[in-house]
Amino acid sequence: MRYSLFFGAALAASVSTVSAEAGCQNDGGNWYCSAVDLITYSGFATSGTYNLVNSMSGGQCGSVRHEFSGKFGPLSEELSMHFRGPMNLYTLAVYNKGSGKPKRELKPSIHERRHGHSHQRFHEKRAIGDTVIATIDGQVVSWANKYGGGAPAPTPAPGAKDPQVKSSHGGGSKGGDKPKDSKPHAPVKAGPGQWGRVAFFNTDSQDAQGVSFLNNDGGWDAGVDQTFGAALKALGLDDSFFGISSKPNFPKDSTIPDGEEMIIMSDKKCENGDCGFTRPGAAAFHGFGGEEKIFLFRVSMPYTGTKGTTIYDPKDMPAIWLLNAKIPLTSQYPMNPDCSCWKSGCGEFDVLEVLAPGDGRCKSTYHTEQSKSGGSSYYFERPEEPVTVAVVFNGEDSTLYVKVLKDMEHFPETLSHEDIKKLCADNGKSNNFALAS
């Protein structure tokens, strides 16, 4: 991650040291043992406090002590997802554990209405020459409308020789699950023993539910006070990994460029103080809540062979991490560390992070109050080919599981208890890191 001097020093101090076990080595100040497919974290402090920012003015920030509680400490609160390239992010899903009778949410989400998934879209009248986009036999195609009324226009078939028909099939099919139909993916309420999918997106099909795409470079042209560092901003066409797409505010393909970051939060805007204090003038969305939650990412991390000129320009160092959503809602990289709750331990979890340019090892680390932070010295191999990374906050044993799977491509609407057991199963290449709670 791109750290300020304070964050860099705090990171170095918070990472636990290990004895020189057989096969372990210190490389650049970080210990590495051997590659595994599963790392678990247990022993979270289930209660405590951190400094919650409640004002930002004149370069100074005020705060109050905030009490947290939960099986996963401050990570039991709402979390935001962060990605740094070089990376291909093909598919993503977030799940919450069900509590009531299984039931599909019939009312379309705000996101679905915003992007034209409602029934109304089928009654829109199109002019001759307008671009028509449709899903036919599971493939998204587009063509120029020639129908002005009367008899129906002929339906083009995928792969037809008509030069006016062109595929708008996005990149990333190598790693994502392809759409089987054009129906919207409505949020699912799962019953006891099940987990319901509350957020989803797929760059191949440009299908999304319950997500917002942002960066941390906002506010420079919108009057946001820059003395606090960069602010949240909704991604748009001026971002290098966005482009002309069939839907607004959607990545043009799966690529996150080298050294650039993308943030994903829910599509629910912060309103009437329901997120607590948020930075004036900046974009503000809820994170993903629920004490027990699952994040699934279908990704690859290609090599670029480049190096940044400073520590603030991390090239060829891809990363996936989760933050307490209160951090980006004020300042992710603050000029003044008091303007973020990070310093006081509100929580960060590095899922997979490459710590040196061109390195093939991905570490994981939990950041909270310094004495209770730590990370496993075992690592995941950097995935050049698509893999699925599962992050399971399993309340049954109060353990956080991080697992890399090569054969899971489809992220269904619900996960059963047996599915969770498979996600958490130990195949013999694993390590458990016990936190000092």
Short mmCIF file of C-alpha atoms in Angstrom, two decimals:
data_model
loop_
_atom_site.label_atom_id
_atom_site.label_comp_id
_atom_site.label_asym_id
_atom_site.label_seq_id
_atom_site.Cartn_x
_atom_site.Cartn_y
_atom_site.Cartn_z
CA MET A 1 0.00 0.00 0.00
CA ARG A 2 1.05 3.58 -0.53
CA TYR A 3 1.91 4.77 2.97
CA SER A 4 2.83 8.10 4.47
CA LEU A 5 6.00 8.15 6.58
CA PHE A 6 3.89 7.54 9.67
CA PHE A 7 2.09 4.58 8.12
CA GLY A 8 5.35 3.05 6.93
CA ALA A 9 6.91 3.27 10.38
CA ALA A 10 3.79 1.89 12.04
CA LEU A 11 3.66 -1.00 9.60
CA ALA A 12 7.26 -1.96 10.29
CA ALA A 13 6.64 -1.83 14.03
CA SER A 14 3.41 -3.79 13.93
CA VAL A 15 4.51 -6.81 11.90
CA SER A 16 5.42 -9.64 14.24
CA THR A 17 8.86 -11.16 14.16
CA VAL A 18 9.55 -14.86 14.02
CA SER A 19 12.45 -16.98 15.09
CA ALA A 20 14.68 -18.41 12.42
CA GLU A 21 12.71 -21.61 11.94
CA ALA A 22 13.91 -24.19 9.47
CA GLY A 23 13.28 -22.86 5.98
CA CYS A 24 12.38 -19.31 7.14
CA GLN A 25 14.41 -16.30 6.08
CA ASN A 26 14.48 -12.56 6.64
CA ASP A 27 14.25 -10.78 3.29
CA GLY A 28 14.28 -6.98 3.39
CA GLY A 29 12.96 -6.90 6.96
CA ASN A 30 10.11 -9.35 6.31
CA TRP A 31 10.14 -13.00 7.35
CA TYR A 32 9.15 -15.65 4.82
CA CYS A 33 8.74 -19.33 5.60
CA SER A 34 7.04 -21.38 2.87
CA ALA A 35 4.09 -21.19 0.50
CA VAL A 36 0.64 -22.29 1.72
CA ASP A 37 -2.92 -22.31 0.39
CA LEU A 38 -4.65 -21.41 3.68
CA ILE A 39 -3.81 -19.01 6.52
CA THR A 40 -6.08 -18.60 9.54
CA TYR A 41 -6.13 -15.85 12.16
CA SER A 42 -7.53 -16.50 15.64
CA GLY A 43 -7.50 -14.80 19.03
CA PHE A 44 -9.01 -11.44 18.04
CA ALA A 45 -9.54 -8.96 20.87
CA THR A 46 -13.33 -8.89 21.08
CA SER A 47 -13.62 -5.45 22.66
CA GLY A 48 -11.66 -2.24 22.89
CA THR A 49 -11.61 1.40 21.80
CA TYR A 50 -10.17 3.58 19.07
CA ASN A 51 -10.24 7.28 18.21
CA LEU A 52 -13.23 8.03 16.00
CA VAL A 53 -12.76 11.21 13.93
CA ASN A 54 -15.68 13.61 14.43
CA SER A 55 -14.42 16.88 12.92
CA MET A 56 -12.05 18.09 10.17
CA SER A 57 -11.26 21.79 9.88
CA GLY A 58 -8.24 23.98 9.23
CA GLY A 59 -5.88 21.03 8.90
CA GLN A 60 -6.82 19.74 12.36
CA CYS A 61 -9.09 16.85 13.30
CA GLY A 62 -11.04 16.12 16.45
CA SER A 63 -12.02 12.69 17.73
CA VAL A 64 -13.83 10.82 20.47
CA ARG A 65 -13.09 7.42 21.97
CA HIS A 66 -15.25 4.79 20.30
CA GLU A 67 -15.94 1.38 21.82
CA PHE A 68 -16.04 -1.65 19.54
CA SER A 69 -17.05 -5.22 20.23
CA GLY A 70 -17.32 -8.37 18.16
CA LYS A 71 -15.71 -11.72 17.44
CA PHE A 72 -13.28 -10.09 14.99
CA GLY A 73 -12.54 -6.91 16.91
CA PRO A 74 -12.92 -3.71 14.85
CA LEU A 75 -13.12 -5.83 11.68
CA SER A 76 -16.63 -6.75 12.88
CA GLU A 77 -17.67 -3.28 11.67
CA GLU A 78 -18.28 -2.17 8.06
CA LEU A 79 -15.32 -2.78 5.74
CA SER A 80 -14.21 -1.34 2.40
CA MET A 81 -12.31 -3.32 -0.26
CA HIS A 82 -9.07 -2.03 -1.80
CA PHE A 83 -7.10 -3.26 -4.80
CA ARG A 84 -3.74 -2.17 -6.20
CA GLY A 85 -2.40 -3.14 -9.61
CA PRO A 86 -0.94 -4.72 -11.55
CA MET A 87 -4.01 -6.90 -11.22
CA ASN A 88 -6.91 -8.37 -13.12
CA LEU A 89 -10.08 -8.35 -11.02
CA TYR A 90 -12.55 -10.56 -12.89
CA THR A 91 -15.31 -11.30 -10.41
CA LEU A 92 -16.19 -10.35 -6.84
CA ALA A 93 -18.89 -11.31 -4.35
CA VAL A 94 -19.74 -10.47 -0.74
CA TYR A 95 -21.93 -12.64 1.49
CA ASN A 96 -23.63 -12.23 4.87
CA LYS A 97 -24.80 -15.04 7.10
CA GLY A 98 -28.55 -15.57 7.00
CA SER A 99 -30.84 -15.49 9.99
CA GLY A 100 -34.39 -15.70 8.66
CA LYS A 101 -36.36 -17.84 6.24
CA PRO A 102 -34.73 -17.89 2.76
CA LYS A 103 -36.41 -15.29 0.60
CA ARG A 104 -35.46 -13.42 -2.55
CA GLU A 105 -35.64 -9.65 -2.24
CA LEU A 106 -38.26 -8.72 -4.83
CA LYS A 107 -37.68 -4.96 -4.83
CA PRO A 108 -34.78 -4.05 -7.14
CA SER A 109 -31.88 -2.26 -5.49
CA ILE A 110 -31.05 1.38 -6.09
CA HIS A 111 -28.06 0.23 -8.13
CA GLU A 112 -30.24 -1.88 -10.41
CA ARG A 113 -32.68 0.96 -11.00
CA ARG A 114 -29.80 3.34 -11.66
CA HIS A 115 -28.36 1.06 -14.32
CA GLY A 116 -31.58 0.28 -16.12
CA HIS A 117 -32.27 -3.23 -14.83
CA SER A 118 -35.89 -2.39 -14.00
CA HIS A 119 -38.81 -3.59 -16.11
CA GLN A 120 -39.16 -0.07 -17.53
CA ARG A 121 -36.14 -0.54 -19.81
CA PHE A 122 -38.10 -3.00 -21.97
CA HIS A 123 -40.67 -0.29 -22.78
CA GLU A 124 -38.21 2.36 -23.92
CA LYS A 125 -38.64 3.48 -27.51
CA ARG A 126 -35.45 3.55 -29.57
CA ALA A 127 -34.81 5.71 -32.61
CA ILE A 128 -33.36 4.40 -35.86
CA GLY A 129 -29.57 4.43 -35.55
CA ASP A 130 -29.55 4.06 -31.74
CA THR A 131 -27.23 1.41 -30.35
CA VAL A 132 -29.08 -1.64 -29.00
CA ILE A 133 -27.38 -3.89 -26.44
CA ALA A 134 -28.80 -7.32 -25.60
CA THR A 135 -27.80 -10.68 -24.17
CA ILE A 136 -28.41 -13.55 -26.61
CA ASP A 137 -27.51 -17.14 -25.71
CA GLY A 138 -25.39 -15.86 -22.85
CA GLN A 139 -23.34 -13.38 -24.93
CA VAL A 140 -23.67 -9.60 -24.88
CA VAL A 141 -23.96 -8.13 -28.39
CA SER A 142 -24.78 -4.71 -29.82
CA TRP A 143 -26.03 -3.39 -33.16
CA ALA A 144 -27.42 -0.25 -34.76
CA ASN A 145 -31.23 -0.14 -34.53
CA LYS A 146 -32.98 -0.32 -37.91
CA TYR A 147 -36.47 -0.78 -36.51
CA GLY A 148 -38.80 2.22 -36.53
CA GLY A 149 -42.07 0.41 -35.84
CA GLY A 150 -44.27 -2.17 -37.57
CA ALA A 151 -42.87 -5.63 -38.15
CA PRO A 152 -40.20 -6.78 -35.72
CA ALA A 153 -36.60 -6.35 -36.80
CA PRO A 154 -34.61 -9.55 -37.34
CA THR A 155 -32.68 -10.70 -34.30
CA PRO A 156 -28.92 -10.88 -34.92
CA ALA A 157 -27.18 -14.01 -33.70
CA PRO A 158 -23.83 -14.05 -31.90
CA GLY A 159 -21.04 -14.45 -34.41
CA ALA A 160 -23.22 -13.38 -37.36
CA LYS A 161 -21.44 -12.02 -40.43
CA ASP A 162 -23.45 -8.79 -40.39
CA PRO A 163 -20.68 -6.15 -40.08
CA GLN A 164 -22.93 -3.96 -37.95
CA VAL A 165 -23.06 -6.57 -35.19
CA LYS A 166 -20.10 -6.42 -32.86
CA SER A 167 -19.44 -8.20 -29.59
CA SER A 168 -19.23 -6.07 -26.46
CA HIS A 169 -18.05 -9.06 -24.46
CA GLY A 170 -15.67 -7.65 -21.86
CA GLY A 171 -12.23 -8.89 -20.87
CA GLY A 172 -11.59 -11.33 -18.08
CA SER A 173 -13.48 -14.35 -19.37
CA LYS A 174 -10.47 -16.40 -18.41
CA GLY A 175 -11.20 -15.88 -14.75
CA GLY A 176 -14.85 -14.93 -14.33
CA ASP A 177 -18.12 -16.82 -14.54
CA LYS A 178 -19.96 -15.90 -17.73
CA PRO A 179 -23.58 -14.78 -17.51
CA LYS A 180 -26.20 -17.36 -18.34
CA ASP A 181 -28.97 -14.82 -18.84
CA SER A 182 -29.70 -11.10 -18.71
CA LYS A 183 -31.77 -11.15 -15.52
CA PRO A 184 -30.57 -8.83 -12.74
CA HIS A 185 -28.95 -10.40 -9.72
CA ALA A 186 -31.24 -9.22 -6.93
CA PRO A 187 -29.95 -9.34 -3.34
CA VAL A 188 -30.77 -12.61 -1.61
CA LYS A 189 -31.88 -13.07 1.98
CA ALA A 190 -30.54 -16.40 3.18
CA GLY A 191 -32.02 -18.59 5.88
CA PRO A 192 -30.36 -20.26 8.87
CA GLY A 193 -27.22 -22.14 7.88
CA GLN A 194 -26.93 -20.27 4.57
CA TRP A 195 -25.05 -17.21 3.41
CA GLY A 196 -26.74 -14.77 1.03
CA ARG A 197 -24.92 -12.75 -1.63
CA VAL A 198 -25.27 -9.02 -0.89
CA ALA A 199 -22.85 -7.67 -3.51
CA PHE A 200 -21.53 -8.89 -6.85
CA PHE A 201 -19.83 -7.74 -10.00
CA ASN A 202 -18.33 -9.35 -13.07
CA THR A 203 -16.24 -7.38 -15.56
CA ASP A 204 -16.89 -9.93 -18.30
CA SER A 205 -20.67 -9.48 -18.26
CA GLN A 206 -20.64 -5.94 -16.79
CA ASP A 207 -23.13 -7.19 -14.26
CA ALA A 208 -23.15 -5.50 -10.85
CA GLN A 209 -25.21 -5.47 -7.68
CA GLY A 210 -24.68 -3.48 -4.52
CA VAL A 211 -21.26 -1.96 -5.32
CA SER A 212 -19.72 1.47 -5.92
CA PHE A 213 -16.33 2.01 -7.61
CA LEU A 214 -14.11 4.76 -6.18
CA ASN A 215 -10.55 5.99 -5.89
CA ASN A 216 -8.69 8.01 -3.24
CA ASP A 217 -7.62 10.84 -5.56
CA GLY A 218 -10.76 12.94 -5.37
CA GLY A 219 -11.50 16.49 -4.45
CA TRP A 220 -8.68 18.31 -6.25
CA ASP A 221 -11.14 20.07 -8.53
CA ALA A 222 -14.21 20.04 -6.29
CA GLY A 223 -13.20 22.33 -3.46
CA VAL A 224 -12.47 19.54 -0.97
CA ASP A 225 -9.90 20.66 1.61
CA GLN A 226 -6.64 19.01 0.50
CA THR A 227 -4.78 19.69 3.75
CA PHE A 228 -6.16 16.32 4.88
CA GLY A 229 -4.80 14.36 1.90
CA ALA A 230 -6.73 12.88 -1.02
CA ALA A 231 -10.43 12.12 -0.67
CA LEU A 232 -12.86 9.51 -1.99
CA LYS A 233 -14.17 10.07 -5.50
CA ALA A 234 -16.47 8.01 -7.72
CA LEU A 235 -14.53 6.57 -10.65
CA GLY A 236 -15.29 7.87 -14.12
CA LEU A 237 -14.04 8.18 -17.67
CA ASP A 238 -11.01 10.21 -16.57
CA ASP A 239 -9.61 7.18 -14.75
CA SER A 240 -7.17 5.08 -16.76
CA PHE A 241 -8.91 1.78 -16.08
CA PHE A 242 -12.32 3.11 -17.01
CA GLY A 243 -13.55 3.76 -20.50
CA ILE A 244 -16.53 3.71 -22.79
CA SER A 245 -18.80 1.02 -21.40
CA SER A 246 -22.40 -0.02 -21.90
CA LYS A 247 -23.04 1.11 -18.31
CA PRO A 248 -21.91 4.28 -16.55
CA ASN A 249 -19.29 4.14 -13.80
CA PHE A 250 -18.18 0.60 -14.62
CA PRO A 251 -14.66 -0.70 -15.39
CA LYS A 252 -14.09 -1.18 -19.11
CA ASP A 253 -12.32 -4.48 -18.39
CA SER A 254 -10.67 -6.43 -15.58
CA THR A 255 -7.37 -4.51 -15.58
CA ILE A 256 -6.18 -2.41 -12.64
CA PRO A 257 -2.99 -0.70 -13.88
CA ASP A 258 0.38 -1.00 -12.19
CA GLY A 259 0.54 1.10 -9.01
CA GLU A 260 -3.04 2.39 -9.21
CA GLU A 261 -5.74 1.70 -6.64
CA MET A 262 -9.44 0.99 -6.86
CA ILE A 263 -11.81 1.04 -3.88
CA ILE A 264 -15.12 -0.82 -3.77
CA MET A 265 -17.81 0.03 -1.24
CA SER A 266 -21.54 -0.68 -1.16
CA ASP A 267 -23.97 1.31 -3.32
CA LYS A 268 -25.72 2.72 -0.24
CA LYS A 269 -24.84 6.38 0.20
CA CYS A 270 -24.12 7.75 3.67
CA GLU A 271 -27.09 9.90 4.66
CA ASN A 272 -28.27 11.71 7.79
CA GLY A 273 -25.21 10.69 9.78
CA ASP A 274 -25.78 6.94 9.39
CA CYS A 275 -22.05 6.44 8.65
CA GLY A 276 -20.97 8.71 11.48
CA PHE A 277 -18.76 11.66 10.53
CA THR A 278 -17.62 11.75 6.88
CA ARG A 279 -15.25 14.11 5.11
CA PRO A 280 -17.01 17.28 3.92
CA GLY A 281 -17.46 17.42 0.15
CA ALA A 282 -16.11 13.93 -0.57
CA ALA A 283 -17.99 10.87 -1.85
CA ALA A 284 -19.36 8.76 1.01
CA PHE A 285 -20.79 5.24 0.86
CA HIS A 286 -21.38 2.54 3.43
CA GLY A 287 -18.95 -0.34 3.65
CA PHE A 288 -19.94 -4.01 3.87
CA GLY A 289 -21.34 -4.80 7.29
CA GLY A 290 -22.22 -7.87 9.31
CA GLU A 291 -19.94 -9.48 11.86
CA GLU A 292 -19.87 -12.72 9.86
CA LYS A 293 -19.12 -12.05 6.20
CA ILE A 294 -17.37 -13.61 3.23
CA PHE A 295 -15.44 -11.92 0.43
CA LEU A 296 -14.64 -13.82 -2.78
CA PHE A 297 -12.27 -12.40 -5.40
CA ARG A 298 -11.36 -13.93 -8.78
CA VAL A 299 -8.00 -12.33 -9.63
CA SER A 300 -4.60 -12.64 -11.25
CA MET A 301 -1.47 -10.60 -10.54
CA PRO A 302 0.74 -10.34 -13.66
CA TYR A 303 4.34 -9.12 -13.53
CA THR A 304 5.36 -5.83 -15.16
CA GLY A 305 9.08 -5.66 -14.34
CA THR A 306 8.81 -1.99 -13.33
CA LYS A 307 10.02 -0.19 -10.20
CA GLY A 308 8.74 2.97 -8.59
CA THR A 309 11.02 5.93 -8.02
CA THR A 310 9.96 6.34 -4.36
CA ILE A 311 8.22 4.34 -1.62
CA TYR A 312 5.06 6.30 -2.48
CA ASP A 313 5.04 4.81 -6.00
CA PRO A 314 4.72 1.03 -5.51
CA LYS A 315 5.19 -0.59 -8.92
CA ASP A 316 4.84 -4.32 -9.61
CA MET A 317 3.52 -4.73 -6.04
CA PRO A 318 -0.14 -5.84 -6.29
CA ALA A 319 -2.28 -6.00 -3.16
CA ILE A 320 -5.78 -6.73 -1.86
CA TRP A 321 -6.78 -5.38 1.54
CA LEU A 322 -9.80 -4.54 3.70
CA LEU A 323 -10.14 -1.38 5.79
CA ASN A 324 -12.55 -0.31 8.47
CA ALA A 325 -14.80 1.84 6.26
CA LYS A 326 -14.38 4.79 8.63
CA ILE A 327 -10.80 5.18 7.33
CA PRO A 328 -11.53 6.09 3.67
CA LEU A 329 -14.59 8.09 4.77
CA THR A 330 -12.20 10.60 6.38
CA SER A 331 -8.70 10.12 4.91
CA GLN A 332 -6.97 6.93 3.81
CA TYR A 333 -3.55 8.57 3.50
CA PRO A 334 -3.78 11.59 5.83
CA MET A 335 -1.21 14.36 6.11
CA ASN A 336 -2.10 14.41 9.82
CA PRO A 337 -2.43 10.88 11.29
CA ASP A 338 -5.02 12.17 13.77
CA CYS A 339 -7.38 12.57 10.79
CA SER A 340 -7.80 8.80 10.48
CA CYS A 341 -8.77 6.17 13.02
CA TRP A 342 -6.05 3.85 11.58
CA LYS A 343 -3.37 5.02 14.02
CA SER A 344 -5.53 4.16 17.03
CA GLY A 345 -6.38 0.68 15.75
CA CYS A 346 -9.76 0.73 13.98
CA GLY A 347 -8.63 -2.13 11.78
CA GLU A 348 -7.02 -3.17 8.50
CA PHE A 349 -6.52 -6.64 7.08
CA ASP A 350 -4.06 -7.20 4.24
CA VAL A 351 -5.39 -10.21 2.34
CA LEU A 352 -2.64 -10.64 -0.26
CA GLU A 353 0.14 -8.08 -0.51
CA VAL A 354 3.41 -8.17 -2.45
CA LEU A 355 5.96 -6.25 -0.36
CA ALA A 356 8.77 -5.76 -2.91
CA PRO A 357 8.74 -4.95 -6.66
CA GLY A 358 8.55 -8.10 -8.76
CA ASP A 359 8.33 -10.43 -5.74
CA GLY A 360 6.40 -13.67 -6.17
CA ARG A 361 5.23 -13.92 -2.53
CA CYS A 362 2.03 -12.43 -1.08
CA LYS A 363 1.85 -11.80 2.67
CA SER A 364 -1.18 -11.25 4.92
CA THR A 365 -1.23 -9.00 8.00
CA TYR A 366 -3.74 -7.76 10.59
CA HIS A 367 -3.34 -4.14 11.74
CA THR A 368 -5.03 -2.82 14.86
CA GLU A 369 -3.68 -1.55 18.18
CA GLN A 370 0.08 -2.06 17.78
CA SER A 371 0.50 -4.68 20.53
CA LYS A 372 -2.29 -6.79 19.01
CA SER A 373 -1.29 -6.55 15.35
CA GLY A 374 0.56 -9.26 13.48
CA GLY A 375 0.90 -11.34 10.36
CA SER A 376 1.83 -14.86 9.35
CA SER A 377 5.33 -15.41 7.99
CA TYR A 378 3.93 -18.03 5.63
CA TYR A 379 2.85 -16.68 2.27
CA PHE A 380 0.71 -17.27 -0.80
CA GLU A 381 2.29 -17.63 -4.22
CA ARG A 382 1.60 -14.64 -6.46
CA PRO A 383 -1.09 -15.81 -8.91
CA GLU A 384 -0.08 -15.18 -12.52
CA GLU A 385 -3.12 -17.18 -13.67
CA PRO A 386 -6.66 -16.60 -12.33
CA VAL A 387 -7.42 -17.92 -8.85
CA THR A 388 -10.19 -17.33 -6.33
CA VAL A 389 -9.24 -15.79 -2.99
CA ALA A 390 -11.74 -16.48 -0.20
CA VAL A 391 -11.82 -14.39 2.99
CA VAL A 392 -14.17 -15.97 5.53
CA PHE A 393 -15.06 -14.31 8.85
CA ASN A 394 -16.35 -17.53 10.45
CA GLY A 395 -18.22 -16.81 13.66
CA GLU A 396 -18.59 -20.49 14.57
CA ASP A 397 -14.95 -20.66 15.67
CA SER A 398 -14.17 -16.89 15.73
CA THR A 399 -11.50 -17.47 13.09
CA LEU A 400 -10.63 -15.52 9.95
CA TYR A 401 -9.76 -17.80 7.01
CA VAL A 402 -7.85 -16.73 3.89
CA LYS A 403 -7.71 -19.42 1.22
CA VAL A 404 -6.56 -19.53 -2.40
CA LEU A 405 -8.52 -21.86 -4.70
CA LYS A 406 -7.81 -22.56 -8.36
CA ASP A 407 -11.03 -24.34 -9.28
CA MET A 408 -13.79 -22.03 -7.96
CA GLU A 409 -15.02 -19.69 -10.69
CA HIS A 410 -18.77 -19.33 -10.07
CA PHE A 411 -19.99 -17.27 -7.10
CA PRO A 412 -23.60 -18.40 -6.52
CA GLU A 413 -26.39 -16.40 -4.88
CA THR A 414 -26.25 -18.51 -1.72
CA LEU A 415 -23.60 -20.60 0.02
CA SER A 416 -24.56 -23.56 2.19
CA HIS A 417 -22.98 -24.74 5.42
CA GLU A 418 -21.19 -27.44 3.39
CA ASP A 419 -19.84 -24.78 1.01
CA ILE A 420 -18.37 -22.89 3.97
CA LYS A 421 -16.76 -26.05 5.31
CA LYS A 422 -15.05 -26.53 1.94
CA LEU A 423 -13.86 -22.92 1.88
CA CYS A 424 -12.33 -23.37 5.34
CA ALA A 425 -11.01 -26.92 4.83
CA ASP A 426 -7.32 -27.55 5.47
CA ASN A 427 -5.66 -29.39 2.59
CA GLY A 428 -2.37 -29.80 4.44
CA LYS A 429 -0.64 -26.60 3.26
CA SER A 430 -1.76 -24.17 5.95
CA ASN A 431 -0.68 -22.00 8.86
CA ASN A 432 -2.58 -20.67 11.87
CA PHE A 433 -1.51 -17.31 13.29
CA ALA A 434 -2.65 -16.74 16.89
CA LEU A 435 -3.01 -13.03 17.64
CA ALA A 436 -1.92 -11.55 20.97
CA SER A 437 -5.37 -10.53 22.19
#
